[in-house]
Structure formats: structure tokens, C-alpha cells
Short mmCIF file of C-alpha atoms and ligand atoms in Angstrom, two decimals:
data_model
loop_
_atom_site.label_atom_id
_atom_site.label_comp_id
_atom_site.label_asym_id
_atom_site.label_seq_id
_atom_site.Cartn_x
_atom_site.Cartn_y
_atom_site.Cartn_z
CA MET A 1 211.41 -159.35 197.00
CA ARG A 2 210.69 -162.31 194.63
CA ASN A 3 212.71 -164.41 196.61
CA ILE A 4 210.87 -163.27 199.96
CA ASN A 5 207.57 -164.21 198.40
CA ARG A 6 208.91 -167.76 197.22
CA ALA A 7 209.81 -168.24 200.67
CA LEU A 8 206.55 -167.31 202.06
CA LEU A 9 204.83 -169.36 199.41
CA ALA A 10 206.96 -172.25 200.57
CA LEU A 11 206.16 -172.04 204.05
CA ILE A 12 202.41 -171.86 203.12
CA VAL A 13 202.58 -174.72 200.96
CA ALA A 14 204.32 -176.69 203.64
CA ALA A 15 201.78 -175.75 206.44
CA THR A 16 198.60 -176.57 204.16
CA PRO A 17 198.23 -180.23 203.11
CA LEU A 18 196.13 -179.36 200.27
CA SER A 19 198.24 -176.62 198.95
CA GLY A 20 201.15 -178.55 199.55
CA ALA A 21 199.83 -181.51 197.37
CA LEU A 22 198.52 -179.14 194.67
CA GLY A 23 201.76 -177.65 194.40
CA GLY A 24 203.27 -180.85 193.02
CA CYS A 25 206.06 -181.05 195.44
CA SER A 26 204.24 -182.86 198.11
CA ASP A 27 205.15 -185.84 200.36
CA SER A 28 203.30 -189.05 199.61
CA SER A 29 200.54 -188.69 202.25
CA ASP A 30 199.49 -185.23 201.12
CA GLU A 31 199.60 -186.57 197.67
CA LYS A 32 197.18 -189.34 198.59
CA ASN A 33 194.65 -187.00 200.02
CA THR A 34 194.59 -184.61 197.20
CA THR A 35 194.40 -187.38 194.70
CA ASP A 36 191.42 -188.72 196.00
CA GLU A 37 189.80 -185.32 196.47
CA LEU A 38 190.66 -184.73 192.73
CA SER A 39 189.25 -187.89 191.59
CA GLU A 40 185.49 -186.93 192.39
CA ASP A 41 183.03 -188.17 189.62
CA CYS A 42 182.00 -185.52 187.38
CA SER A 43 180.39 -185.12 183.83
CA LEU A 44 181.27 -181.24 183.45
CA ASN A 45 183.97 -179.01 184.55
CA SER A 46 181.68 -177.08 187.00
CA ASP A 47 181.06 -180.58 188.74
CA CYS A 48 184.62 -180.02 189.79
CA GLY A 49 186.14 -177.51 192.45
CA ASP A 50 187.74 -174.81 190.42
CA PRO A 51 190.56 -174.97 189.07
CA LEU A 52 189.96 -178.74 188.42
CA ILE A 53 188.43 -179.91 185.06
CA CYS A 54 186.48 -183.08 184.14
CA ALA A 55 187.99 -185.61 182.18
CA PHE A 56 187.26 -189.28 181.92
CA SER A 57 184.54 -188.56 184.36
CA ARG A 58 186.55 -187.57 186.99
CA CYS A 59 188.13 -184.29 188.31
CA HIS A 60 191.73 -183.90 187.29
CA LYS A 61 194.42 -181.11 187.86
CA GLN A 62 195.33 -179.45 184.55
CA CYS A 63 198.83 -179.74 183.52
CA ALA A 64 201.24 -179.29 180.61
CA ALA A 65 204.11 -181.39 182.03
CA ASP A 66 204.54 -184.10 184.74
CA ARG A 67 206.10 -181.53 187.11
CA ASP A 68 202.78 -179.78 187.30
CA CYS A 69 201.16 -182.87 188.72
CA PRO A 70 201.44 -184.52 192.41
CA THR A 71 204.61 -186.54 192.58
CA GLY A 72 204.48 -189.71 190.61
CA GLN A 73 201.61 -188.85 188.37
CA ARG A 74 201.99 -188.55 184.45
CA CYS A 75 200.71 -185.65 182.56
CA VAL A 76 198.33 -187.01 179.71
CA THR A 77 196.05 -185.63 177.20
CA GLY A 78 192.80 -184.80 178.65
CA GLU A 79 189.53 -185.09 176.67
CA GLU A 80 187.26 -182.29 175.86
CA ASP A 81 184.35 -182.81 173.43
CA ASP A 82 184.54 -180.78 170.23
CA ALA A 83 188.02 -179.84 171.09
CA GLU A 84 190.73 -179.93 168.38
CA GLU A 85 193.29 -182.54 169.39
CA ALA A 86 195.84 -179.62 169.91
CA ASP A 87 193.48 -177.83 172.38
CA LYS A 88 192.83 -180.73 174.70
CA PRO A 89 194.31 -179.61 178.22
CA GLY A 90 196.61 -181.98 179.70
CA VAL A 91 195.35 -183.50 182.91
CA CYS A 92 197.22 -185.38 185.64
CA GLN A 93 196.78 -188.91 185.31
CA LEU A 94 195.11 -190.39 188.53
CA PRO A 95 196.61 -193.50 190.12
CA ILE A 96 193.62 -195.72 189.21
CA GLU A 97 193.87 -194.68 185.59
CA LYS A 98 197.51 -195.68 185.02
CA GLU A 99 197.78 -199.53 185.13
CA CYS A 100 196.43 -201.51 182.29
CA GLU A 101 196.80 -204.90 180.54
CA GLU A 102 195.26 -203.83 177.47
CA ASP A 103 194.02 -200.77 175.54
CA ARG A 104 190.57 -200.91 176.57
CA ASP A 105 191.70 -200.48 180.35
CA CYS A 106 192.91 -196.96 179.28
CA ASN A 107 190.87 -193.89 178.93
CA GLY A 108 190.39 -191.70 175.86
CA GLY A 109 192.97 -191.75 173.23
CA GLN A 110 195.42 -193.66 175.68
CA TYR A 111 196.73 -197.01 174.75
CA CYS A 112 198.21 -199.53 177.14
CA GLY A 113 201.98 -199.46 176.66
CA PRO A 114 204.38 -202.28 176.91
CA ASP A 115 205.07 -201.24 180.43
CA GLN A 116 201.38 -201.84 181.10
CA GLU A 117 200.50 -198.06 181.72
CA CYS A 118 198.08 -196.03 179.96
CA ARG A 119 199.94 -193.54 177.85
CA ASP A 120 198.73 -191.23 175.13
CA GLY A 121 198.54 -193.19 171.89
CA CYS A 122 200.22 -191.99 168.72
CA ASN A 123 201.03 -192.70 165.06
CA ASP A 124 204.31 -190.56 164.83
CA ASP A 125 206.21 -188.25 166.68
CA SER A 126 204.09 -185.44 165.42
CA ASP A 127 201.28 -186.79 167.79
CA CYS A 128 203.49 -186.57 170.85
CA ASN A 129 203.73 -182.84 171.17
CA LEU A 130 200.89 -182.11 173.45
CA ILE A 131 202.46 -182.99 176.85
CA LYS A 132 205.97 -181.54 177.30
CA ASP A 133 208.96 -184.17 177.22
CA TYR A 134 206.63 -186.97 175.86
CA THR A 135 208.02 -186.48 172.54
CA VAL A 136 208.68 -190.07 171.25
CA CYS A 137 206.12 -192.01 169.47
CA THR A 138 207.22 -195.56 170.26
CA PRO A 139 207.02 -198.64 167.92
CA SER A 140 204.12 -199.65 170.33
CA ASN A 141 202.32 -196.43 169.40
CA VAL A 142 202.36 -194.69 172.76
CA CYS A 143 204.08 -191.56 173.44
CA ALA A 144 207.19 -191.70 175.82
CA LYS A 145 210.03 -189.66 177.04
CA GLU A 146 213.28 -189.82 175.45
CA ASP A 147 214.97 -191.33 178.48
CA GLU A 148 212.34 -193.83 178.89
CA VAL A 149 212.95 -195.81 175.82
CA GLY A 150 215.53 -198.38 175.18
CA SER A 151 218.00 -198.85 172.25
CA ASP A 152 215.09 -200.47 170.19
CA GLY A 153 213.21 -197.25 170.65
CA ASP A 154 210.31 -198.74 172.75
CA LEU A 155 209.41 -198.88 176.20
CA PRO A 156 210.83 -201.87 178.14
CA PRO A 157 208.22 -204.37 178.66
CA ALA A 158 206.53 -205.09 181.84
CA GLY A 159 208.55 -207.59 183.78
CA GLY A 160 210.97 -208.09 181.01
CA GLY A 161 213.80 -206.25 183.08
CA SER A 162 215.46 -203.34 181.77
CA GLU A 163 218.32 -202.44 179.81
CA GLY A 164 219.53 -199.71 182.23
CA GLY A 165 220.88 -201.29 185.53
CA ALA A 166 219.44 -201.16 189.04
CA GLY A 167 215.88 -199.58 188.90
CA GLY A 168 217.23 -198.16 185.45
CA ALA A 169 215.25 -197.42 182.56
CA THR A 170 212.04 -199.14 183.62
CA GLY A 171 212.33 -197.19 186.90
CA ALA A 172 211.94 -194.04 184.97
CA GLY A 173 209.63 -195.59 182.68
CA GLY A 174 207.39 -196.36 185.81
CA GLY A 175 205.72 -193.51 184.53
CA SER A 176 206.53 -190.71 186.81
CA GLY A 177 209.19 -188.77 185.38
CA GLY A 178 212.22 -189.53 187.46
CA ALA A 179 213.49 -192.15 189.14
CA SER A 180 214.36 -190.21 192.34
CA GLU A 181 210.55 -189.50 192.92
CA PRO A 182 208.82 -191.92 195.39
CA THR A 183 206.22 -192.85 193.08
CA PRO A 184 203.93 -195.90 193.70
CA GLY A 185 205.49 -198.80 191.96
CA ASP A 186 208.61 -196.82 191.53
CA ALA A 187 211.94 -198.60 191.69
CA GLY A 188 213.15 -196.08 193.96
CA ALA A 189 214.96 -195.58 197.15
CA GLY A 190 213.45 -198.42 198.99
CA GLY A 191 214.48 -200.77 196.25
CA GLU A 192 210.93 -201.63 195.64
CA PRO A 193 210.35 -202.95 192.00
CA ALA A 194 208.48 -201.00 189.74
CA MET A 195 205.24 -201.99 188.28
CA GLY A 196 207.19 -202.25 184.91
CA SER A 197 210.18 -203.89 185.97
CA GLY A 198 209.79 -206.46 188.82
CA GLY A 199 206.64 -207.57 187.71
CA ALA A 200 205.22 -210.48 185.79
CA GLY A 201 208.55 -211.88 184.56
CA GLY A 202 210.23 -210.63 187.73
CA ALA A 203 212.76 -213.52 187.33
CA SER A 204 214.65 -211.63 184.81
CA GLY A 205 215.56 -209.46 187.73
CA GLY A 206 215.90 -206.10 186.06
CA THR A 207 215.84 -203.97 188.93
CA GLY A 208 218.45 -205.49 190.88
CA GLY A 209 217.14 -204.06 193.96
CA THR A 210 217.60 -206.02 197.17
CA THR A 211 213.81 -206.72 197.17
CA GLY A 212 213.57 -206.97 193.42
CA GLY A 213 212.68 -210.65 193.57
CA LYS A 214 209.80 -210.16 195.93
CA THR A 215 207.12 -209.81 193.23
CA GLY A 216 208.33 -212.28 190.72
CA ASP A 217 205.80 -214.31 189.23
CA GLY A 218 207.62 -217.61 189.92
CA GLY A 219 206.69 -217.72 193.60
CA ALA A 220 204.35 -216.03 196.30
CA PRO A 221 205.63 -212.59 196.94
CA SER A 222 206.42 -212.18 200.55
CA GLY A 223 204.81 -208.59 200.69
CA ASP A 224 205.52 -206.95 203.86
CA ASP A 225 206.89 -210.05 205.63
CA CYS A 226 203.13 -211.18 205.81
CA SER A 227 202.93 -214.43 207.75
CA LEU A 228 199.12 -214.49 208.27
CA GLU A 229 197.20 -216.87 206.42
CA ASP A 230 194.90 -215.94 203.82
CA VAL A 231 191.33 -216.12 205.04
CA GLY A 232 189.95 -216.75 201.82
CA ASN A 233 187.98 -213.47 201.48
CA ASP A 234 188.81 -213.06 197.90
CA SER A 235 185.37 -212.01 196.40
CA ARG A 236 182.38 -210.14 197.48
CA ASP A 237 180.42 -213.22 198.18
CA GLU A 238 183.25 -214.47 200.60
CA ALA A 239 183.49 -211.11 202.31
CA THR A 240 184.60 -211.53 206.02
CA PRO A 241 181.90 -210.37 208.41
CA TYR A 242 183.28 -207.42 210.13
CA GLU A 243 182.00 -205.76 213.23
CA PHE A 244 182.50 -202.01 213.64
CA ASP A 245 185.15 -200.79 216.02
CA THR A 246 187.21 -203.73 215.77
CA GLU A 247 190.65 -204.21 214.36
CA PHE A 248 191.40 -206.94 211.40
CA ALA A 249 194.93 -207.72 210.84
CA GLY A 250 195.22 -208.57 207.19
CA CYS A 251 197.61 -209.03 204.17
CA LEU A 252 197.24 -209.22 200.66
CA GLN A 253 199.26 -212.47 199.92
CA SER A 254 199.84 -212.05 196.44
CA ARG A 255 199.51 -209.25 193.76
CA GLU A 256 196.29 -210.63 192.56
CA ASP A 257 194.80 -211.17 196.16
CA THR A 258 191.87 -209.05 197.13
CA ASP A 259 190.33 -208.77 200.69
CA TRP A 260 186.64 -208.19 201.23
CA TYR A 261 184.84 -207.10 204.34
CA GLU A 262 181.27 -206.72 204.98
CA PHE A 263 179.23 -204.78 207.43
CA THR A 264 175.80 -203.51 208.26
CA THR A 265 174.84 -200.29 209.79
CA PRO A 266 172.24 -200.42 212.85
CA GLU A 267 168.45 -200.22 212.09
CA GLU A 268 168.41 -197.44 214.75
CA PRO A 269 168.36 -194.62 215.05
CA VAL A 270 166.87 -194.43 211.57
CA GLN A 271 168.53 -191.19 210.69
CA GLY A 272 171.54 -193.09 209.69
CA GLY A 273 175.15 -191.91 210.29
CA TRP A 274 178.73 -191.52 209.23
CA LEU A 275 180.82 -194.34 208.03
CA LEU A 276 184.46 -194.20 208.33
CA VAL A 277 186.67 -197.10 206.77
CA GLY A 278 190.45 -197.12 207.25
CA MET A 279 193.50 -198.85 206.83
CA LYS A 280 196.41 -198.61 209.03
CA ASP A 281 199.69 -200.36 210.06
CA VAL A 282 200.38 -200.36 206.46
CA GLY A 283 203.57 -202.08 205.24
CA THR A 284 206.35 -199.60 204.60
CA SER A 285 206.97 -201.11 200.99
CA GLY A 286 203.57 -202.02 199.71
CA GLY A 287 200.31 -200.01 198.79
CA PHE A 288 196.68 -200.53 198.56
CA TYR A 289 193.28 -199.45 197.09
CA LEU A 290 190.46 -199.15 199.53
CA THR A 291 187.15 -199.36 197.95
CA VAL A 292 183.63 -199.15 199.61
CA TYR A 293 180.65 -200.78 197.62
CA SER A 294 176.98 -200.91 198.30
CA THR A 295 175.25 -204.15 198.40
CA GLU A 296 171.91 -202.90 196.90
CA ASP A 297 173.49 -202.15 193.40
CA ASN A 298 177.25 -203.41 193.96
CA ALA A 299 178.31 -199.85 193.04
CA GLN A 300 181.39 -198.38 194.12
CA LEU A 301 180.84 -195.46 196.56
CA GLN A 302 184.00 -194.61 197.78
CA GLN A 303 187.74 -195.06 197.19
CA GLY A 304 191.05 -194.14 198.77
CA TYR A 305 194.61 -195.53 198.69
CA GLY A 306 197.82 -195.53 200.70
CA TYR A 307 201.40 -196.86 200.14
CA GLN A 308 204.76 -196.99 201.75
CA GLY A 309 203.25 -196.96 205.14
CA ALA A 310 200.77 -194.31 204.80
CA ASN A 311 197.33 -194.93 206.11
CA GLY A 312 194.21 -194.29 204.32
CA VAL A 313 190.72 -193.56 205.41
CA VAL A 314 187.39 -192.79 203.67
CA TYR A 315 184.14 -191.37 205.05
CA LEU A 316 180.73 -191.52 203.63
CA PRO A 317 177.23 -190.54 205.09
CA VAL A 318 175.22 -193.88 205.11
CA ALA A 319 171.52 -194.89 205.67
CA ALA A 320 170.59 -197.02 208.69
CA GLY A 321 170.33 -200.72 208.31
CA LYS A 322 172.12 -201.13 205.18
CA THR A 323 174.86 -203.51 204.17
CA PHE A 324 178.25 -202.26 202.63
CA ARG A 325 181.52 -204.13 201.57
CA ALA A 326 184.86 -203.01 201.63
CA GLU A 327 187.63 -204.32 199.11
CA VAL A 328 191.48 -204.02 199.68
CA LYS A 329 193.71 -204.73 196.81
CA MET A 330 197.10 -204.00 195.84
CA TYR A 331 198.07 -200.48 194.50
CA SER A 332 201.85 -200.63 194.30
CA ALA A 333 204.03 -203.44 193.39
CA ILE A 334 204.21 -205.21 196.58
CA PRO A 335 201.37 -206.41 198.37
CA PRO A 336 201.12 -205.02 201.78
CA GLU A 337 200.24 -206.24 205.29
CA TYR A 338 197.71 -203.88 206.95
CA THR A 339 195.20 -203.44 209.63
CA PHE A 340 191.52 -203.01 208.61
CA TYR A 341 188.95 -201.03 210.57
CA ALA A 342 185.70 -199.26 210.41
CA SER A 343 183.51 -197.16 212.61
CA TYR A 344 180.01 -195.91 212.42
CA THR A 345 178.89 -192.67 214.22
CA PRO A 346 174.93 -192.65 214.32
CA LEU A 347 172.94 -189.63 214.25
CA MET A 348 170.27 -189.51 216.81
CA ASP A 349 167.10 -187.58 215.57
CA GLU A 350 164.37 -189.00 217.71
CA TYR A 351 161.75 -187.08 215.68
CA GLU A 352 162.45 -189.44 212.61
CA PRO A 353 160.79 -190.42 210.48
CA ASN A 354 159.38 -187.29 209.61
CA ASP A 355 160.10 -186.62 205.99
CA THR A 356 156.59 -185.83 204.91
CA ARG A 357 153.56 -184.02 206.21
CA GLU A 358 151.95 -187.21 206.83
CA GLU A 359 154.99 -188.19 209.12
CA ALA A 360 154.97 -184.70 210.71
CA LYS A 361 155.79 -185.12 214.72
CA PRO A 362 153.77 -182.93 217.04
CA ILE A 363 155.80 -180.60 219.12
CA ALA A 364 155.04 -178.10 221.76
CA LEU A 365 155.67 -174.41 222.04
CA GLY A 366 158.95 -173.61 223.87
CA GLU A 367 160.13 -177.38 223.12
CA GLU A 368 163.82 -177.66 222.26
CA ILE A 369 163.97 -179.86 219.19
CA ARG A 370 167.21 -181.41 218.37
CA GLY A 371 167.20 -182.89 214.97
CA HIS A 372 169.60 -183.80 212.14
CA ALA A 373 169.02 -182.84 208.51
CA PHE A 374 170.89 -185.98 207.13
CA GLN A 375 170.44 -188.57 204.58
CA GLY A 376 172.88 -191.39 203.94
CA PHE A 377 173.92 -193.37 200.94
CA ALA A 378 172.49 -196.77 200.40
CA SER A 379 173.54 -197.15 196.76
CA ALA A 380 175.12 -195.14 194.10
CA THR A 381 172.04 -193.15 194.02
CA ALA A 382 172.40 -189.86 195.82
CA PRO A 383 169.75 -189.44 198.57
CA THR A 384 167.39 -186.67 198.45
CA ASN A 385 168.03 -183.87 201.10
CA ASP A 386 166.36 -184.70 204.41
CA GLU A 387 163.13 -182.76 205.39
CA ASP A 388 162.02 -182.78 208.99
CA TRP A 389 158.25 -182.00 209.40
CA TYR A 390 156.80 -180.81 212.79
CA GLU A 391 153.26 -180.20 213.68
CA VAL A 392 152.34 -177.40 216.11
CA ASP A 393 149.21 -175.85 217.28
CA LEU A 394 149.12 -172.09 217.41
CA ALA A 395 147.01 -169.32 218.89
CA ALA A 396 145.89 -166.43 216.79
CA GLY A 397 148.98 -163.81 216.61
CA ASN A 398 152.62 -163.84 216.02
CA MET A 399 155.07 -166.86 216.13
CA GLN A 400 158.67 -166.90 216.29
CA ILE A 401 161.12 -169.79 215.38
CA THR A 402 164.65 -169.89 216.38
CA LEU A 403 167.16 -172.24 214.69
CA ASP A 404 170.71 -172.67 216.23
CA GLN A 405 172.67 -174.26 213.21
CA PRO A 406 175.71 -176.58 213.51
CA GLU A 407 178.98 -175.45 212.11
CA THR A 408 178.81 -176.85 208.68
CA ILE A 409 175.23 -177.31 207.63
CA GLY A 410 172.55 -174.44 206.73
CA HIS A 411 168.86 -175.07 206.58
CA TYR A 412 165.67 -173.99 205.11
CA VAL A 413 162.67 -173.23 207.22
CA TYR A 414 159.30 -173.32 205.99
CA LEU A 415 155.84 -172.74 207.61
CA TYR A 416 152.54 -174.29 206.13
CA ASP A 417 149.13 -173.92 207.56
CA GLU A 418 146.79 -176.94 207.77
CA THR A 419 145.46 -176.57 204.07
CA GLY A 420 149.00 -176.82 202.91
CA ALA A 421 149.40 -173.26 202.14
CA GLN A 422 153.02 -171.85 202.66
CA LYS A 423 152.99 -168.89 204.95
CA GLY A 424 155.50 -166.49 204.10
CA GLY A 425 158.44 -166.79 201.92
CA ASN A 426 161.55 -169.38 201.97
CA THR A 427 164.08 -168.75 204.82
CA TYR A 428 167.48 -169.81 204.61
CA GLY A 429 170.14 -169.80 207.38
CA THR A 430 173.83 -169.93 206.44
CA ALA A 431 175.78 -172.92 208.11
CA GLY A 432 176.93 -172.04 211.54
CA VAL A 433 174.77 -168.97 211.92
CA ASP A 434 171.88 -168.96 214.52
CA VAL A 435 168.81 -167.56 213.11
CA SER A 436 165.32 -166.35 214.04
CA TYR A 437 162.18 -165.67 212.19
CA GLU A 438 158.84 -164.20 213.02
CA TRP A 439 155.51 -164.78 211.31
CA THR A 440 152.75 -162.15 212.30
CA SER A 441 148.98 -162.10 212.46
CA LEU A 442 148.43 -165.87 212.11
CA ASP A 443 145.15 -167.37 212.52
CA ARG A 444 144.65 -169.84 215.25
CA GLY A 445 145.19 -173.47 213.87
CA LYS A 446 147.49 -176.33 213.20
CA TYR A 447 150.75 -175.48 211.24
CA TYR A 448 153.63 -177.44 210.02
CA VAL A 449 157.18 -176.30 210.50
CA VAL A 450 159.55 -177.95 208.16
CA VAL A 451 163.38 -177.77 208.38
CA ARG A 452 165.17 -178.80 205.09
CA TYR A 453 169.01 -179.48 204.56
CA TYR A 454 170.48 -176.95 202.56
CA THR A 455 174.37 -177.19 202.20
CA GLY A 456 174.38 -178.41 198.47
CA GLN A 457 173.58 -182.02 198.54
CA MET A 458 174.83 -185.00 200.61
CA SER A 459 177.95 -186.06 198.77
CA ARG A 460 180.11 -188.94 198.50
CA GLY A 461 182.60 -187.00 196.59
CA GLN A 462 185.34 -186.54 199.08
CA ALA A 463 187.06 -189.66 199.46
CA THR A 464 189.53 -188.99 202.52
CA THR A 465 188.03 -185.99 204.01
CA ALA A 466 184.49 -185.20 205.26
CA PRO A 467 183.86 -181.75 205.42
CA ASP A 468 180.18 -182.35 206.04
CA PHE A 469 181.13 -184.73 208.87
CA GLU A 470 178.68 -183.02 211.22
CA THR A 471 177.57 -184.44 214.23
CA GLU A 472 175.97 -181.58 216.06
CA PRO A 473 172.21 -181.40 215.81
CA TYR A 474 170.33 -178.08 214.92
CA VAL A 475 168.28 -176.84 217.59
CA LEU A 476 164.86 -175.72 216.75
CA THR A 477 162.38 -173.81 219.08
CA VAL A 478 158.79 -172.59 218.24
CA THR A 479 157.55 -169.67 220.53
CA GLN A 480 154.55 -167.46 220.47
CA ASP A 481 154.57 -163.94 222.33
CA1 CA B 1 194.50 -212.08 201.91
CA1 CA B 2 166.16 -185.49 210.52
CA1 CA B 3 163.53 -186.13 208.12
#
């Protein structure tokens, strides 16, 4: 029976991207999606979807050992205020939390190891008993696995080659708990040099893989056979102007190269819309981070990544007439070639702007009003929920409102009289459900109908999936019988 259950579980895991990735035995694309979903900003555990927990201001999967984590991620000690050290839960280290040049690049009690990866800090072995298998306190004061350390008891330095042969000790030390796992920066199957082995001093050739010399500091890495010239878009001030729905073939010409793109959403319609920014045709040996920034506060709004040929895409609800930038930079050891693209899906709400009583739009009885309760981001500050105000003249008697709701967004409906007094209570319709309400014995006069977004709040938390990517309008109708 147990075997059958296991088989069923395996099937479910295989069929469900999210489950597959959470299961820790995912392929790289599943892992990518989930990692981005996990990395939402947070300050409390309750900011994260259960069972994720908040650590280092991001949502993480809990773990006790590497094998609890998505492939290639290290289990590290999490933070929990007031918790005794021994009670701090382990969390799966996100890719963006891994690489470092010095200690201050690392979270919490982590130090930057000789392999230029953030690891739990320690003074002696007794400090390294919180995460399974990381039992050795190295001379460089970071916790490591026994099979990661060399004969001197320490981790091989980044770029210093390794003592272990092809892709050897450093490959394992790439931080993933197994050279067989296709981790970013791993010296694995593709012969791609690990961050910790083919890096800065790559000339020492520790990895011995056929591509081992690609990222050596001595010469420009060839990346994914990138023959494109660098267009010089190396900073946000030099961003390449980008037009929606075009494709831009690019390449990171070196490990340090960054490519910036800049684009502006149309002024009309004023409701704003959905931004999608993506990378495809990604070289099969390299990897990238894709980050979207606002220009109002230069804040990071969204980030995704992909490697070893995987595409990456991020979604974001955005305001009309705003300029954004996207940055492409290296994620794994080899700078990739890629195709950058972005699209914008505007939401037509001809009654906007109508966010206040003063802006209320007159409507007629029986008129089918198609609107969107939507607000997009212009900066890191979350927009308030959209309100749509309508003004309608009613005869004395009863009034009915029907609201057909799109699949993923629920709405409040309020009624106010001309003096600003609310008539009746709050009404709320569950997303996807068509609702109708009736008010009885109203006096003749001018009234205001308000439709208000209610499905949590506009979010930029989901990097690669957009559960609220809703382009259907609601349909509001006011009648009197
Ligand atoms: Ca470039
Ligand atoms: Ca609206
Ligand atoms: Ca509005």
C-alpha cells in the first residue's frame, strides 16, 4: 500500500509544476518557477504562503538538509527574532542569496566562504550542527560538508582550482550537495565550470571540463558562442530604448556585463495594464537574472532567472505612462546569449478616471458598464485598490445592481446617496461569481454606485506567474423595476 501511495505521489508531483518543485526533485525549469514564487518580500511568516516562512525579508522553504530544498539550493540557518540559535529553522538559500565577495554580501549569521558563497558562520564544529551534513567548521569560519573541504580542512578558494580532479571537490563545493545535481554554477554534466572553480583565476584550470577555460579571467569568456557586439547598455543610464512586442537579441559578453533596457507604458488607456518581460533563446550553458526596476524610485519591482536554456518571464501590473527598466545580468558561471522581449496588455476602462466621488461618471439605467478594478505599480509603493465611482439618477422605489465578475477578481459594491450617506451595508462578491443586489424604498434623487477591487491587494510578489493576470472586465448594470 505504501508503495502505491508513493507511486501516486510521484505522479502528482510530476504532473504539478508547483508540487514538483517543492518536492525538491524537480527539473531546472520547475525549480526556477518555484524559487521565484518563494522569494516574495516579507516581514512576517504570515506574509508568506503557508508553509513558507519569512527569513532575511524573503519567503523561504523550510529545511533540515539540502535534500529538502529545490535542486541546487543549500539549506542554511534561518533567522527568527528572539529564537535561541538552536531553535532557528533551516531555510533553503535562494539563488540570489548565495554568491558573495565579502561577508556583508551575506544574510544573517552567514559569512562569505573561500568559495565565494554565503554559508553559516561558525567558531568551531559545535556551531555546525544545525543543518544536517554541514558539520565541519572550516578555518575560514564557515560550516561545510566533510566532502567539500580539502586536505587543509578548508574549502577550495574560488577560481583556485581544486584538489579533486575534474569538476571535483569544488564542484561539490559549489554549494549544492552533490556534483550530479544540475545546479547553477555547478561543474556538472555540461562541463560548465562552477562558480567556485572556473572563476576568477580560471587559468588554474581546476575543473578540467571541456569548457573549463571559458570564464577564465585572462580573456573574455565566449559565453554561448556570442558573436554579437556589446551595445554598451551597461548601466541604467545607458539603457537601450525598447519598443514593446519586438525582440532584441543580446548577450552578456563577460561575467561582469549587464544589459539594460528601458520602456514606457502608453498614457492611454489610463487604467494601466499588465507588463510581461521575458527572456528566451537562452544559451544552454549560461544563466541570467532578469530584474525589472521602476524609474520613479529606481526600486527593484520584480526578478526572475533562468539558466541552461530555460526561459524566464516576469509579470507585473503597471500604471499607464510610466517608464520602467529591465536589467539582464549573469546568474551562473557562463554569460549567456539570449533574446529579450516585453509586452504590455492595456486594460480598457473608458469610465476612468473615476476614483473619487468628484470623478464619478454618469451612467444610465440599463447601461452595461464594462470596467476594470485595477491599479498598476509605478514604484515600489503598492498602489491602493481601485475604486470606480458612477453617478446615477433614480426614481423613488427599488433599485437593482447586477455585477458579472471576472474569474479571479472579486468586488465590493457600495451605494451612497447625494449627501454622501451610505445606503445599506457592504456587499462583496466572490471572484468569478455573478452577483445581484437590491435596494428598496429609495427616495428619488442622485446616487453613487461604487465598485471596489477586493481580492487582497494588487501584488508584485509573484515573479513568474500572474494569478491575477485578469483581462476580462466586470460588467455592471443598474436597473429599477
Ligand atoms: Ca552585452
Ligand atoms: Ca477602473
Ligand atoms: Ca477607478
